[in-house]
CSV table of C-alpha atoms in Angstrom, one decimal:
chain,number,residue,atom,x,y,z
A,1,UNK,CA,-4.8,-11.0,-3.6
A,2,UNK,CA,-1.5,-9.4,-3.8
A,3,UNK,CA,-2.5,-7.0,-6.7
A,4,UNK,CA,-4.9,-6.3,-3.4
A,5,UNK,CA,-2.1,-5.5,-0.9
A,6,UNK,CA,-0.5,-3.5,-2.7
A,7,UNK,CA,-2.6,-1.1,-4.2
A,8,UNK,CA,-4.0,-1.1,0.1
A,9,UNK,CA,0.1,-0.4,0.9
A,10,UNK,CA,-0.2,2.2,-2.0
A,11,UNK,CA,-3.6,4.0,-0.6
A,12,UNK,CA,-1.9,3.7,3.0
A,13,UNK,CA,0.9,5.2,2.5
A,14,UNK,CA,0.2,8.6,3.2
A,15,UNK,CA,-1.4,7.4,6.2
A,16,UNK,CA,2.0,6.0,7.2
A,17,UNK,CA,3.9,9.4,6.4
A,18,UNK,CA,1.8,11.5,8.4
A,19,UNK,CA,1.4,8.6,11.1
A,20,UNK,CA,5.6,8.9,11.5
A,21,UNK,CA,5.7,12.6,11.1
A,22,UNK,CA,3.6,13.0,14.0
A,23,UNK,CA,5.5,10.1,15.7
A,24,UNK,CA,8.6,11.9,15.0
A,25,UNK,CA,6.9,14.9,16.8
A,26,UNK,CA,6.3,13.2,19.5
A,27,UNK,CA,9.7,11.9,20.3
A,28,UNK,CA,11.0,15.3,19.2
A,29,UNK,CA,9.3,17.2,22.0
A,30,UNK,CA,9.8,14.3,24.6
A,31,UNK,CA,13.5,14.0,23.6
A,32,UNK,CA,13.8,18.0,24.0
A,33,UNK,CA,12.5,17.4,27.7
A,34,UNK,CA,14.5,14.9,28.4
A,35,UNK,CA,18.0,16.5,26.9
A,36,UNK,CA,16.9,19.6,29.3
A,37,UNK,CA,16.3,17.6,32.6
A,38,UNK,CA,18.1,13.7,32.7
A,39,UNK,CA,20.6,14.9,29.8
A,40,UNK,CA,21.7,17.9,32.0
A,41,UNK,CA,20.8,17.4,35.8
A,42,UNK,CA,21.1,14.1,37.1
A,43,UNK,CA,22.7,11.9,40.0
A,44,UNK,CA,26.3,10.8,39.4
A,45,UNK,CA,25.5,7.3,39.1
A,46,UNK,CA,23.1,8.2,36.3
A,47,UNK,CA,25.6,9.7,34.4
A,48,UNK,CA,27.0,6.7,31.9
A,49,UNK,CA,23.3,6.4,31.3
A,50,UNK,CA,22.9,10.1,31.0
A,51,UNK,CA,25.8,10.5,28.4
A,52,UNK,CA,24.2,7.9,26.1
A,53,UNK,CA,20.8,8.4,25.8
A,54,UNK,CA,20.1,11.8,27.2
A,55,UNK,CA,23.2,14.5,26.4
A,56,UNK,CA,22.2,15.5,23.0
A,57,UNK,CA,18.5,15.9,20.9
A,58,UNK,CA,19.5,13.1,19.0
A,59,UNK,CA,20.5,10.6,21.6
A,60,UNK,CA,17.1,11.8,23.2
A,61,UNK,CA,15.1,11.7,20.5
A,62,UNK,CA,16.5,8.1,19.4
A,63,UNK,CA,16.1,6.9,23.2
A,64,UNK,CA,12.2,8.2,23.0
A,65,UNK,CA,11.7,6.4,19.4
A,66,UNK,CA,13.0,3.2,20.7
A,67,UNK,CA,11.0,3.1,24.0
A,68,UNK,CA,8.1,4.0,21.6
A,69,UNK,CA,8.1,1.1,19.3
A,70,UNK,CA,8.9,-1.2,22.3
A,71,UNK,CA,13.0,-1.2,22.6
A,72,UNK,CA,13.2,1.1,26.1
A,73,UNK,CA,16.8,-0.6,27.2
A,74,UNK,CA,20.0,0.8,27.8
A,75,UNK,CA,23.3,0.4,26.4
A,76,UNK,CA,23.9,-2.4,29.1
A,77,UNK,CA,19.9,-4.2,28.2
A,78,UNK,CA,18.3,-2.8,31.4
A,79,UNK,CA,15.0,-1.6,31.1
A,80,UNK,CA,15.0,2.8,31.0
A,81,UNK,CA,11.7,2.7,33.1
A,82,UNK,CA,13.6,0.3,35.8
A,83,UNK,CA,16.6,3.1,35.7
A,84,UNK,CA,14.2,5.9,36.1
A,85,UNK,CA,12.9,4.4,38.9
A,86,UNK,CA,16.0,3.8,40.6
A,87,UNK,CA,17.3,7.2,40.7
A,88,UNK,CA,14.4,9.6,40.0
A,89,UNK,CA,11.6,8.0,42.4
A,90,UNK,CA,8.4,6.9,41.1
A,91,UNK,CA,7.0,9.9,39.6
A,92,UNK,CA,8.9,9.3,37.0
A,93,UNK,CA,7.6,6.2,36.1
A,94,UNK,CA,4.2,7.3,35.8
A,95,UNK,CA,5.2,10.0,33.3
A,96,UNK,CA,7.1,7.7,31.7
A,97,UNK,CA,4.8,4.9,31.8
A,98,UNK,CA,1.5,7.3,30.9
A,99,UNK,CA,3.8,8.7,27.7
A,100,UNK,CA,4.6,5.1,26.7
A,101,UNK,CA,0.9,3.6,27.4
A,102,UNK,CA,-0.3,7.1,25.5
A,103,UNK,CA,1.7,5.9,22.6
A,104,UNK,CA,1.4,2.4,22.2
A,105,UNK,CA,-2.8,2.4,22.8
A,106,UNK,CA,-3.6,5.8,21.5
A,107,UNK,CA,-1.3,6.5,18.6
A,108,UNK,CA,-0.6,3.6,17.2
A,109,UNK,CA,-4.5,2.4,17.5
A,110,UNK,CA,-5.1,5.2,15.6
A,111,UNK,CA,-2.6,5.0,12.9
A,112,UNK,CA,-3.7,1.2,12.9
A,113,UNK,CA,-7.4,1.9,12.6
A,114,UNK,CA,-6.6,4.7,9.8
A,115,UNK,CA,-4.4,2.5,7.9
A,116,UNK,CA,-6.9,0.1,8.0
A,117,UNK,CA,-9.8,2.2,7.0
A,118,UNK,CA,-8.0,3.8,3.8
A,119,UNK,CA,-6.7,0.1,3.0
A,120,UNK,CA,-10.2,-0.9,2.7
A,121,UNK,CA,-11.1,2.3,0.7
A,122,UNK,CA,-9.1,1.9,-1.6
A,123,UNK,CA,-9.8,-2.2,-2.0
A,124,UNK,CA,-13.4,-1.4,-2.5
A,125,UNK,CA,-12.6,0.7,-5.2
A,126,UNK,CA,-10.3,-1.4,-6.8
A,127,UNK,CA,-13.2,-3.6,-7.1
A,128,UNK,CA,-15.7,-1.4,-8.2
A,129,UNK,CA,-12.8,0.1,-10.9
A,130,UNK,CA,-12.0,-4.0,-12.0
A,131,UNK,CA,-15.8,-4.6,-12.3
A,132,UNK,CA,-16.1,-1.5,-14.5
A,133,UNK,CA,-13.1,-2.3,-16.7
A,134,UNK,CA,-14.3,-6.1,-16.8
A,135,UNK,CA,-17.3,-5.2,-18.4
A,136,UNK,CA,-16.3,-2.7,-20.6
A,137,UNK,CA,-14.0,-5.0,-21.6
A,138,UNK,CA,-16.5,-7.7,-22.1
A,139,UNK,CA,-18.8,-5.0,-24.5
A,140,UNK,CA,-15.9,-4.4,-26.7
A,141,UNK,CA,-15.4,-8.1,-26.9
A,142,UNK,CA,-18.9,-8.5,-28.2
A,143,UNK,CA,-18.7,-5.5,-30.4
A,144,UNK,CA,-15.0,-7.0,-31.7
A,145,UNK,CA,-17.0,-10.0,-32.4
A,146,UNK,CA,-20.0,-8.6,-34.4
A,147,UNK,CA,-17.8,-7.2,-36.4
A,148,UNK,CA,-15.8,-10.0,-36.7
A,149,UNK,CA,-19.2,-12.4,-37.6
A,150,UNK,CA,-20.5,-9.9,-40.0
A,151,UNK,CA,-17.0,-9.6,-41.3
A,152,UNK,CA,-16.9,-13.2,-41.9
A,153,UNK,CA,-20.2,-13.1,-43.6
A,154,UNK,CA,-19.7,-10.4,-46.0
A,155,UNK,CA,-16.3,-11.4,-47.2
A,156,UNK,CA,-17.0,-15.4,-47.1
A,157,UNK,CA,-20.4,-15.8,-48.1
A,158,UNK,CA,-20.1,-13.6,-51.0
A,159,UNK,CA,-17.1,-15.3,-52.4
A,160,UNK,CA,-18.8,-18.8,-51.5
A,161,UNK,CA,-22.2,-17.5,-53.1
A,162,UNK,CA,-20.0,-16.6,-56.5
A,163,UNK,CA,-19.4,-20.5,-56.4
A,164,UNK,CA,-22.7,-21.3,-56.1
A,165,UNK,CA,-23.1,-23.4,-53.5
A,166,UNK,CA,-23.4,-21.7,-50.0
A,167,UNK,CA,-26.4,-20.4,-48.0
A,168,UNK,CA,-25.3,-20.0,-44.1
A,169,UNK,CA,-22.6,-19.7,-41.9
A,170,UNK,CA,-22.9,-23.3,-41.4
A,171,UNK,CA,-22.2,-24.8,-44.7
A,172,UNK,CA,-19.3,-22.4,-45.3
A,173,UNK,CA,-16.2,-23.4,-46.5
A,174,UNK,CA,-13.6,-21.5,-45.9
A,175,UNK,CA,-10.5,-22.0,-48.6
A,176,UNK,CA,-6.7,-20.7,-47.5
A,177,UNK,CA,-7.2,-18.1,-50.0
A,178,UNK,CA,-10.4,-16.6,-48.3
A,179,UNK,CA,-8.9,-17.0,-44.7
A,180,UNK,CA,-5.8,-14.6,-45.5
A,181,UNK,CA,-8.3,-12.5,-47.5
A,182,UNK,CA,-9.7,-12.4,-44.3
A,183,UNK,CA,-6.9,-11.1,-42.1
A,184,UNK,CA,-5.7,-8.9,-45.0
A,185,UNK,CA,-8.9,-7.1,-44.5
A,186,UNK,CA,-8.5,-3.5,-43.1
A,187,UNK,CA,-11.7,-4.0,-40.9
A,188,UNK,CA,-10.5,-7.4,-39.4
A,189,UNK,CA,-6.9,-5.7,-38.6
A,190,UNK,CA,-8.8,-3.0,-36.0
């Protein structure tokens, strides 16, 4: 089972990379909005806020990443929707709550799903590849062991047969001698 995980977090993780690259675009954009409107115009009360989460790209675009993946507090734990509300009015709190709904059900469903799908993929053909392998490996087993058997028969039987006394595989008795003859044998060694 975990030979089965892994080679799913193997075929996923391309998924993943492109899943956080367009994630990354995402908050990118949305954090260049926000540095251009909250990070420069805003109420004075706003401004501690402002300074922390909106005044550069990168304070934007960490703020965005958080509130995407479900962290959307401020430096003091109250909620960034609640603080929009307060000083910006309502509107934006459907633009934020329609960017965060759009992300959570629609991205991340969709990264989930393709994840998913490609994990699956790639477990069906591990299975199909194992099954292959399994029986290829079970036909050189039984080639391995014809040769082994007719091996056996040639070098034993002959050397019994100089005695006198053996027939078949059955009554065959096999000396120390004829055993290391045996696995001296350049045929036996491959």
């Amino acid at each position: 089972e975990l030979a089965y995980m892994l080679r799913g977090i193997e075929a996923g993780i391309s998924t993943l990379i492109w899943a956080l690259i367009l994630l990354l675009m995402i908050c990118y954009v949305g954090a260049i909005i926000l540095t251009q409107t909250l990070g420069r115009d805003h109420p004075p009360d706003f401004k501690p806020y402002a300074d922390v989460h909106f005044s550069t790209l990168i304070s934007s675009m960490f703020t965005c990443f958080r509130c995407c993946v479900g962290d959307c507090s401020s430096f003091d734990g109250r909620p960034i929707g609640v603080l929009l509300q307060e000083h910006f009015g309502i509107l934006s709190v459907l633009l934020y709550s329609a960017c965060i709904m759009g992300v959570s059900f629609g991205l991340f469903n969709v990264m989930t799903a393709s994840f998913v799908q490609s994990s699956m993929r790639a477990a069906r053909f591990s299975d199909i590849e194992r099954r292959r392998v399994l029986q290829k490996e079970r036909e050189l087993v039984s080639k391995k062991t014809a040769v082994l058997v007719d091996r056996v028969r040639d070098i034993f039987i002959i050397q019994d047969e100089t005695r006198g006394s053996c027939t078949s595989l059955a009554e065959l008795r096999v000396t120390r001698d004829m055993f290391g003859k045996f696995l001296r044998d350049a045929e036996v060694q491959h």
